[in-house]
mmCIF file of C-alpha atoms and ligand atoms in Angstrom:
data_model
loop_
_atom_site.group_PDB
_atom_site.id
_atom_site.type_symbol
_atom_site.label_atom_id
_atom_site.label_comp_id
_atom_site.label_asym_id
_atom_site.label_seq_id
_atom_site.Cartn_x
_atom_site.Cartn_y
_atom_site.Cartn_z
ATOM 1 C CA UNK A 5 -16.006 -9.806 -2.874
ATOM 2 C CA UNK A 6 -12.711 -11.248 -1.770
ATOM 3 C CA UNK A 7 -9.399 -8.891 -1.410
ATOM 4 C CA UNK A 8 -5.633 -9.373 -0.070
ATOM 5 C CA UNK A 9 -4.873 -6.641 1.869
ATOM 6 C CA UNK A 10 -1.206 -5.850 3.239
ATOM 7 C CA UNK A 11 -0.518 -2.985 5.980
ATOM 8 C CA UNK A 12 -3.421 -3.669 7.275
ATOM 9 C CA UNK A 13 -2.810 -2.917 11.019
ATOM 10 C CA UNK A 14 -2.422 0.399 10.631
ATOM 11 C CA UNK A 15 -2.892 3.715 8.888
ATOM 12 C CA UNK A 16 -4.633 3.550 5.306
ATOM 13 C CA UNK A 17 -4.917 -0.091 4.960
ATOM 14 C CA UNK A 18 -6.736 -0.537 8.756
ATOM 15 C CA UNK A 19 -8.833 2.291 7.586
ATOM 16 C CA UNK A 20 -9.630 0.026 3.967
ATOM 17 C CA UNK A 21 -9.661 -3.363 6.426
ATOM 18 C CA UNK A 22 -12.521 -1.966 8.175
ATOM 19 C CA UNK A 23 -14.747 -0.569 4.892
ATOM 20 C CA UNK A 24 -14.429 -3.765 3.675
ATOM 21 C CA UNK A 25 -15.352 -5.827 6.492
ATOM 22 C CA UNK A 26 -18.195 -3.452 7.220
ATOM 23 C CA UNK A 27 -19.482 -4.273 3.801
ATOM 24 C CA UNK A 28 -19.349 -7.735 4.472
ATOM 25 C CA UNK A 29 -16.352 -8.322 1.939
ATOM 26 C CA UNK A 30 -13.753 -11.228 2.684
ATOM 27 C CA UNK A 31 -10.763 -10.574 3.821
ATOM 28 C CA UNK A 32 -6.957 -12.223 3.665
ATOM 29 C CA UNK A 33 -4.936 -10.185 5.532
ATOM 30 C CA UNK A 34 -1.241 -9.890 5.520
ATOM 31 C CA UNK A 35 0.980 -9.844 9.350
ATOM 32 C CA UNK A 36 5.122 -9.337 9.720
ATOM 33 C CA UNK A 37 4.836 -11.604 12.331
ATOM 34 C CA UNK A 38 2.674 -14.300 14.318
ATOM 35 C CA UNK A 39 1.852 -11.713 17.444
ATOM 36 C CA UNK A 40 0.679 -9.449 14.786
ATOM 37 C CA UNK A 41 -1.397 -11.979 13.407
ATOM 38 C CA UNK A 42 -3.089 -12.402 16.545
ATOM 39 C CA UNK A 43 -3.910 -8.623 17.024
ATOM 40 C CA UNK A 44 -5.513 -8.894 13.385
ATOM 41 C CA UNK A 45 -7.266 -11.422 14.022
ATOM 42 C CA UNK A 46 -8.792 -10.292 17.140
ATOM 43 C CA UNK A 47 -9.650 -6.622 15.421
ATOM 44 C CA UNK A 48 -11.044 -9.116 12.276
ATOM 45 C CA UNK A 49 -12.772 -12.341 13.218
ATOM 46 C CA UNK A 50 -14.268 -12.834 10.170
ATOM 47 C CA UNK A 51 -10.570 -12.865 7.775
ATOM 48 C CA UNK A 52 -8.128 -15.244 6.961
ATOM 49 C CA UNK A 53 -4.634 -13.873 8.633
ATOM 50 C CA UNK A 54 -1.614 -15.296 6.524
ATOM 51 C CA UNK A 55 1.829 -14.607 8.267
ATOM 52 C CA UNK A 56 4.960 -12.917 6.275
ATOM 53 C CA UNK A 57 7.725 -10.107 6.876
ATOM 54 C CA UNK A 58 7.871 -7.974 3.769
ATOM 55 C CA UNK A 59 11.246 -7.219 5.133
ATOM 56 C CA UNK A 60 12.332 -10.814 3.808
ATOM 57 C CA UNK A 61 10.366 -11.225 0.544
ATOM 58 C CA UNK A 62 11.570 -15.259 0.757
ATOM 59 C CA UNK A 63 8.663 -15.272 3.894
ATOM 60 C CA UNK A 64 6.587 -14.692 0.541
ATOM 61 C CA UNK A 65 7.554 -17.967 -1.353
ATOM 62 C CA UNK A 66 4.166 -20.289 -1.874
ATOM 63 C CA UNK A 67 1.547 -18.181 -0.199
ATOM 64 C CA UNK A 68 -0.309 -18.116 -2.659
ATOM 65 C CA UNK A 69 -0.698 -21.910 -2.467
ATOM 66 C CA UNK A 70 -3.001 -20.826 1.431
ATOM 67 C CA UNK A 71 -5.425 -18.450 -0.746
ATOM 68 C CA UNK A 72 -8.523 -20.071 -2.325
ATOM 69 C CA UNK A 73 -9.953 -19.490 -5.208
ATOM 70 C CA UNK A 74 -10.226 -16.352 -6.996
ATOM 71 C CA UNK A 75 -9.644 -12.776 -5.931
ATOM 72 C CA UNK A 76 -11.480 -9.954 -6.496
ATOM 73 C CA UNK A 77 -8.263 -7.413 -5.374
ATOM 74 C CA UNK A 78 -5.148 -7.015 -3.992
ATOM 75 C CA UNK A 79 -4.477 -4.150 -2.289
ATOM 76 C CA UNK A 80 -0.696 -3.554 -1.765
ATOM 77 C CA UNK A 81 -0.890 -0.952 1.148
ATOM 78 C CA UNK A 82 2.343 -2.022 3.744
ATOM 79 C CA UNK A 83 5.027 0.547 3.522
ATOM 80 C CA UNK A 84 8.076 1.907 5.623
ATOM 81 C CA UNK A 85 9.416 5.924 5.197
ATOM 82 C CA UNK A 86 13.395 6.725 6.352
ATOM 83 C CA UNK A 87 14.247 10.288 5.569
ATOM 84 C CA UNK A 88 17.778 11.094 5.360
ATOM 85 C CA UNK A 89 20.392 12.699 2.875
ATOM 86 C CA UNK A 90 22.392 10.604 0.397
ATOM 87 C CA UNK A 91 25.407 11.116 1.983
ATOM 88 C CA UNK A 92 23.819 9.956 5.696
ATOM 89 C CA UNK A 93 21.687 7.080 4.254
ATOM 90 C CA UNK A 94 22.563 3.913 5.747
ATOM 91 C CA UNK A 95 22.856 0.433 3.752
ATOM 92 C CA UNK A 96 20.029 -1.090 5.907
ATOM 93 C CA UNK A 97 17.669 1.670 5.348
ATOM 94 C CA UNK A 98 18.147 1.893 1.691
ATOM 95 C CA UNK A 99 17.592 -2.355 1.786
ATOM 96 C CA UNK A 100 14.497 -2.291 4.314
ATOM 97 C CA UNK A 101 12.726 0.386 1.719
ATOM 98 C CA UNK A 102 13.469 -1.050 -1.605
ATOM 99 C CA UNK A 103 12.538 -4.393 -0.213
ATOM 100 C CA UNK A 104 9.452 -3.644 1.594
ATOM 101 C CA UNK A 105 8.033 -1.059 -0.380
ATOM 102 C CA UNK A 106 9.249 -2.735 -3.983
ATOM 103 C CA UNK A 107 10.598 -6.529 -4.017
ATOM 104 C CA UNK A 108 7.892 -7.688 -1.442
ATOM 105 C CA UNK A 109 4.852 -6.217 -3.651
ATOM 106 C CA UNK A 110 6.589 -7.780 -6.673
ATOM 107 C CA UNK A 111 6.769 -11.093 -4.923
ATOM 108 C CA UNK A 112 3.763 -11.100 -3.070
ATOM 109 C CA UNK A 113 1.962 -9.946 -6.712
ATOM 110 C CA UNK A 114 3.884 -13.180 -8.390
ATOM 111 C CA UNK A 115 1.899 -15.326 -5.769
ATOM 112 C CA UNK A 116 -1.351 -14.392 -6.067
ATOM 113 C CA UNK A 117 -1.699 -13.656 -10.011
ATOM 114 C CA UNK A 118 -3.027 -16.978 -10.461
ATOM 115 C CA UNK A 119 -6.046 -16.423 -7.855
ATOM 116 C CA UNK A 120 -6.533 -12.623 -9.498
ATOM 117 C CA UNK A 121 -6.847 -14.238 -12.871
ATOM 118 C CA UNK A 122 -9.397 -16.397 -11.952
ATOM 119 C CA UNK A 123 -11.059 -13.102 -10.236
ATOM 120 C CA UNK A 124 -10.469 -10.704 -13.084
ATOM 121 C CA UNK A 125 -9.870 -8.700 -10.592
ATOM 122 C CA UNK A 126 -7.394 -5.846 -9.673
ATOM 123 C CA UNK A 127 -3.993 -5.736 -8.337
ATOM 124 C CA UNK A 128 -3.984 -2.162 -6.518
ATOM 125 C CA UNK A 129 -0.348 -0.387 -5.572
ATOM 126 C CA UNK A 130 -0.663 2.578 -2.709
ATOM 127 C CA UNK A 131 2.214 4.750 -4.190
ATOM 128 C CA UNK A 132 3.108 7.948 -3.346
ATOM 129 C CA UNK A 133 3.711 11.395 -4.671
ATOM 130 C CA UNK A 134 6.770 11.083 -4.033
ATOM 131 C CA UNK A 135 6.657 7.772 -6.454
ATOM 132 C CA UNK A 136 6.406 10.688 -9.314
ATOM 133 C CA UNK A 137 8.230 13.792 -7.613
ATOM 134 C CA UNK A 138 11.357 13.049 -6.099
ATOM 135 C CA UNK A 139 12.142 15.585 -3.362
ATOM 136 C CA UNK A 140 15.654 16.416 -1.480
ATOM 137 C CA UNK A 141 16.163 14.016 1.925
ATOM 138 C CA UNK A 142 13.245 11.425 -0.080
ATOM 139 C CA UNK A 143 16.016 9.559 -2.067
ATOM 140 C CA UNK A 144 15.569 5.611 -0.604
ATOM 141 C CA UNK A 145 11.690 6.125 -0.125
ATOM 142 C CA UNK A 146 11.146 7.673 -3.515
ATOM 143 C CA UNK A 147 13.148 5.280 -5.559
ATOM 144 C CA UNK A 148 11.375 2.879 -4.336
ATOM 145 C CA UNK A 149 7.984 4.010 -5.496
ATOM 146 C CA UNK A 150 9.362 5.300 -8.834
ATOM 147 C CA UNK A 151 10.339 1.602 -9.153
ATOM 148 C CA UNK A 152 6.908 0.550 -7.785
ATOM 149 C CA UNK A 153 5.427 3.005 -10.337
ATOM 150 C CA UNK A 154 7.571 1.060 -13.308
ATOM 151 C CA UNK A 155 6.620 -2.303 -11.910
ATOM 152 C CA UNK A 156 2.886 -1.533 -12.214
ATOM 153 C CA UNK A 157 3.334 -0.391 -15.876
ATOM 154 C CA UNK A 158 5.236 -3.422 -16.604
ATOM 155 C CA UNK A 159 2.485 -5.692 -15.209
ATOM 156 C CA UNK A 160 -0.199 -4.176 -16.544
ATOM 157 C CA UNK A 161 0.996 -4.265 -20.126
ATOM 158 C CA UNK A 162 1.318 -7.978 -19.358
ATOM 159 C CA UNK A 163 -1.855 -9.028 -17.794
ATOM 160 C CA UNK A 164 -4.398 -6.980 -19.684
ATOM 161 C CA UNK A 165 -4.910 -10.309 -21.934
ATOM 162 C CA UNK A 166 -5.855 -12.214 -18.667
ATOM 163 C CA UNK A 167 -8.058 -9.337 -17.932
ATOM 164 C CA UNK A 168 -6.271 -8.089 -14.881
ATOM 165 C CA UNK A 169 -6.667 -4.334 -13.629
ATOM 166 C CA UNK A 170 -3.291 -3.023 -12.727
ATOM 167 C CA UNK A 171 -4.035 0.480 -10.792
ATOM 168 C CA UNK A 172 -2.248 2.978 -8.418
ATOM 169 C CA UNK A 173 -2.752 5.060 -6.321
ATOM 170 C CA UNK A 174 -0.534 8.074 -5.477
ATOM 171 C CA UNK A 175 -1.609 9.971 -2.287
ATOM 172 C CA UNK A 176 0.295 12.789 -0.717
ATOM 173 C CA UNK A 177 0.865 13.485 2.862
ATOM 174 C CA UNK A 178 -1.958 11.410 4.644
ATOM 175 C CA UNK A 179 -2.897 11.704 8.503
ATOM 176 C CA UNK A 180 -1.346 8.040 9.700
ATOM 177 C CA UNK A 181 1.009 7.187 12.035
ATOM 178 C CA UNK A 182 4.096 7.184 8.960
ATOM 179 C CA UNK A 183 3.374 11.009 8.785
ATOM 180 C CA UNK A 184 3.814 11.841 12.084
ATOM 181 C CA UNK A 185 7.220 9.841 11.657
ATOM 182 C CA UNK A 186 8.069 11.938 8.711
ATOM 183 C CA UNK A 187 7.223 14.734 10.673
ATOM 184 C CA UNK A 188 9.571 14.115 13.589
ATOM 185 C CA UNK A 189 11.834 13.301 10.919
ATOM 186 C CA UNK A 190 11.343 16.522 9.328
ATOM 187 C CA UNK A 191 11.622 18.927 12.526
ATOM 188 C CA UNK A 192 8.128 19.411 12.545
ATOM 189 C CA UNK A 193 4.756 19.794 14.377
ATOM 190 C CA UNK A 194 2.436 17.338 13.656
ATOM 191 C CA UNK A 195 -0.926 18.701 13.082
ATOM 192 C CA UNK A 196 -3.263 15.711 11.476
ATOM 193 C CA UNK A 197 -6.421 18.177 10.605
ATOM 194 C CA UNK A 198 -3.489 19.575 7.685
ATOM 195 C CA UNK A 199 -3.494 16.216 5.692
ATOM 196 C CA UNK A 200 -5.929 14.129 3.944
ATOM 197 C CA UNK A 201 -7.615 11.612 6.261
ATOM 198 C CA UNK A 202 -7.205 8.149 5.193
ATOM 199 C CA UNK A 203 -11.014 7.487 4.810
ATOM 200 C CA UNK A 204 -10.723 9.951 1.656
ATOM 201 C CA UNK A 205 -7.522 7.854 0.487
ATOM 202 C CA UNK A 206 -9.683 4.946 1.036
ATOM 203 C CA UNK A 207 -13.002 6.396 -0.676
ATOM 204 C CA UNK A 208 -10.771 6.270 -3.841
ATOM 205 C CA UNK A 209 -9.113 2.575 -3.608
ATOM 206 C CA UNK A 210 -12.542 1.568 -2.890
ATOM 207 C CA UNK A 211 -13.427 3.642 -6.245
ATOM 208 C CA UNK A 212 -10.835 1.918 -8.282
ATOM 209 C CA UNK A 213 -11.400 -1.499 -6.705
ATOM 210 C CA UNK A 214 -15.681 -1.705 -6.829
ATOM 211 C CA UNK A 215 -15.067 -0.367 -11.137
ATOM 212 C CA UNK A 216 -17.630 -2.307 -13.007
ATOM 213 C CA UNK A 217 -15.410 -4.425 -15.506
ATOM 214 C CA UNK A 218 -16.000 -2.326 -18.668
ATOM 215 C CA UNK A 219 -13.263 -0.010 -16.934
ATOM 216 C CA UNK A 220 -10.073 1.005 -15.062
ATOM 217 C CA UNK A 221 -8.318 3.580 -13.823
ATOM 218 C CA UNK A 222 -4.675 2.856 -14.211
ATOM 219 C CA UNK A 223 -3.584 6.048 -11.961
ATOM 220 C CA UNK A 224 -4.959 8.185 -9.680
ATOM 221 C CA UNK A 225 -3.491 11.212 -7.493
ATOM 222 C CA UNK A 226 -4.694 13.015 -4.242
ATOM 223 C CA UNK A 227 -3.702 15.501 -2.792
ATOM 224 C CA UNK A 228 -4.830 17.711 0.001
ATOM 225 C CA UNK A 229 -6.067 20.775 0.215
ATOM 226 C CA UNK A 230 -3.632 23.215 1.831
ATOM 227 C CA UNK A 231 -5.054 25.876 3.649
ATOM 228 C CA UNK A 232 -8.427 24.147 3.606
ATOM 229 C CA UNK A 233 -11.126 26.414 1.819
ATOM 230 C CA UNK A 234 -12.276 28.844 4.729
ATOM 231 C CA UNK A 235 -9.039 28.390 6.757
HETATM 232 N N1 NAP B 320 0.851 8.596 5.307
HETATM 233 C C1 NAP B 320 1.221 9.280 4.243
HETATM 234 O O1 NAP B 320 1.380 10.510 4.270
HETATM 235 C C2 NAP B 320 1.427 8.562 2.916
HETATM 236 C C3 NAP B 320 1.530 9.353 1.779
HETATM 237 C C4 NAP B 320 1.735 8.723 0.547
HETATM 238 C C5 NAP B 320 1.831 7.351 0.482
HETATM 239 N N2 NAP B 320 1.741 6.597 1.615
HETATM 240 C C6 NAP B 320 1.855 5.150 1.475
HETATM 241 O O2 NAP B 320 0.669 4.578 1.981
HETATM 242 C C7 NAP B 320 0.951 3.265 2.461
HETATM 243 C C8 NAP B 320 0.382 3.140 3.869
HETATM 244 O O3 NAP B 320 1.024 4.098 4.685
HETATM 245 P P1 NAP B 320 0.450 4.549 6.105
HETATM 246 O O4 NAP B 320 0.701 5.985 6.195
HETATM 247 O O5 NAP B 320 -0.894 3.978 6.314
HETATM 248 O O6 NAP B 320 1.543 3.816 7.050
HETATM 249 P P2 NAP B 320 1.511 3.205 8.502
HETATM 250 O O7 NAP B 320 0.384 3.735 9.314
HETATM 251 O O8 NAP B 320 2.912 3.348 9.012
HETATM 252 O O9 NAP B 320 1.217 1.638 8.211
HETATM 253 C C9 NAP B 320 2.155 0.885 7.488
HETATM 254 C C10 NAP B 320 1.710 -0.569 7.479
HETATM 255 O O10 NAP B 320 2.710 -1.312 6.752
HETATM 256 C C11 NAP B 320 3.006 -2.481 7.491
HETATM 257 N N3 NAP B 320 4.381 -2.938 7.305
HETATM 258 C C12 NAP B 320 5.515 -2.193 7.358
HETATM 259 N N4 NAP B 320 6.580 -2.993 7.259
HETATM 260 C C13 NAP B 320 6.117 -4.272 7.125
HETATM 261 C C14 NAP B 320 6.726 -5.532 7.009
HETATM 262 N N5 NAP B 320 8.068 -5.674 7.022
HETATM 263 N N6 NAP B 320 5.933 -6.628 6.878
HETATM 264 C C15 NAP B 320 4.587 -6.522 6.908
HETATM 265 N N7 NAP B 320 3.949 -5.341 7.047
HETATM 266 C C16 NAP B 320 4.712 -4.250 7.159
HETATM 267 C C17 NAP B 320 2.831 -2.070 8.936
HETATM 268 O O11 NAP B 320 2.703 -3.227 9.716
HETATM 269 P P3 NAP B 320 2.795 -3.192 11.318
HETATM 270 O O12 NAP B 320 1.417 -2.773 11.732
HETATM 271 O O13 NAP B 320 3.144 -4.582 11.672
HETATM 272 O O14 NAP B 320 3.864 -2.200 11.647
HETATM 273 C C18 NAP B 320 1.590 -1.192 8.853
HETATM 274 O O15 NAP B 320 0.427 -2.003 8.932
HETATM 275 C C19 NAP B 320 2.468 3.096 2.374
HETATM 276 O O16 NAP B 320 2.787 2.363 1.225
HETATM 277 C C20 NAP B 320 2.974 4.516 2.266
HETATM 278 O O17 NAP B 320 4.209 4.573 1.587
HETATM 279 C C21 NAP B 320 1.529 7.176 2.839
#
């Protein structure tokens, strides 16, 4: 199988990178920059490394034309959190979020459709909870996902006569290096044993992903277990 995968140095889509390849699965993998190419590259020999900066969705334009053939998925992991009230939000955080976390999926989606057609494969969005709850200081970060959320529904009312999956995936807090950010953010201690670990994120994109074709799932929520059982 063959799969796009953004955000894939770090967090839930390094954890996904590395199922894959273990599998033997090919990978095109998606760097902000040419240095972080090369540290993708070195962690996964085996996968084609295309260069663009979701923070400037043009980067995106014709990438698609670099990807052969037909894809089995595309997993839309890359994301950025800023926490902060309305009336403290700056313009550049607000533009970073909406543009990484909604315009450059959009974008990088429009590119690749043709190769996920040919695939009948599945276009997979990592979402959030907070893409379906939004929550006081979450304002830029969650209207962002609630848009990510629409966008999904919206493409996969349109592709379901080209036989295109259109799934996401809405985790809640997830041990990763953005949740200790939101933590600091927060005021809090970081404690990663509280949240779910990103191979159980990943156990379910792999879920949605490996669906024989006779099925989808169009959405999908985890959450973790808080105290664990026993605790
Ligand atoms: N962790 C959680 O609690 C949680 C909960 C719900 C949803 N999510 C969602 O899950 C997804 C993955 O989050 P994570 O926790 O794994 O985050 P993470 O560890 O911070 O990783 C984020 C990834 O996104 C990439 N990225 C960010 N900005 C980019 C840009 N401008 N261009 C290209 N790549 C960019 C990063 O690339 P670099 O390596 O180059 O920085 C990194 O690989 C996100 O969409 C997030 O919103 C996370």
């Amino acid at each position: 199988m063959r799969h796009v995968i953004t955000g894939a140095g770090s967090g839930i889509g390094l954890t996904l990178a590395h199922r894959l390849a273990d599998r033997g699965d090919d990978l095109v993998l998606v760097a902000r920059s040419e240095s972080r190419a090369t540290d993708l590259a070195d962690t996964f020999p085996r996968a084609q490394v295309l260069v663009a900066d979701l923070g400037d969705p043009g980067t995106l334009n014709g990438i698609g034309r670099q990807v052969d053939g037909g894809l089995d998925s595309v997993v839309h992991v890359a994301g950025v959190v800023e926490l902060g009230r309305v009336d403290r939000l700056r313009l550049a955080q607000w533009e970073e979020q909406l543009t990484v976390n909604l315009t450059a999926p959009a974008v990088l989606t429009r590119e690749l459709l043709p190769h996920v057609r040919t695939g009948r494969g599945t276009i997979l969005f990592v979402n959030s909870s907070a893409g379906l709850t939004a929550n006081a200081e979450w304002s830029a970060y969650a209207a962002s996902k609630f848009g990510l959320r629409g966008f999904a529904d919206a493409l996969r009312a349109e592709e379901v006569d080209h036989g295109v999956r259109v799934s996401t995936v809405y985790p809640s807090r997830t041990a990763t290096p953005m949740q200790e950010k939101v933590h600091e953010q927060e005021g809090r201690t970081y404690d990663s044993s509280r949240w779910i670990s990103t191979d159980t994120v990943v156990d379910t994109i792999l879920h949605v992903i490996d669906l024989p074709p006779d099925a989808t799932i169009p959405d999908v929520t985890v959450r973790p277990v808080v105290p664990r059982p026993g605790t």
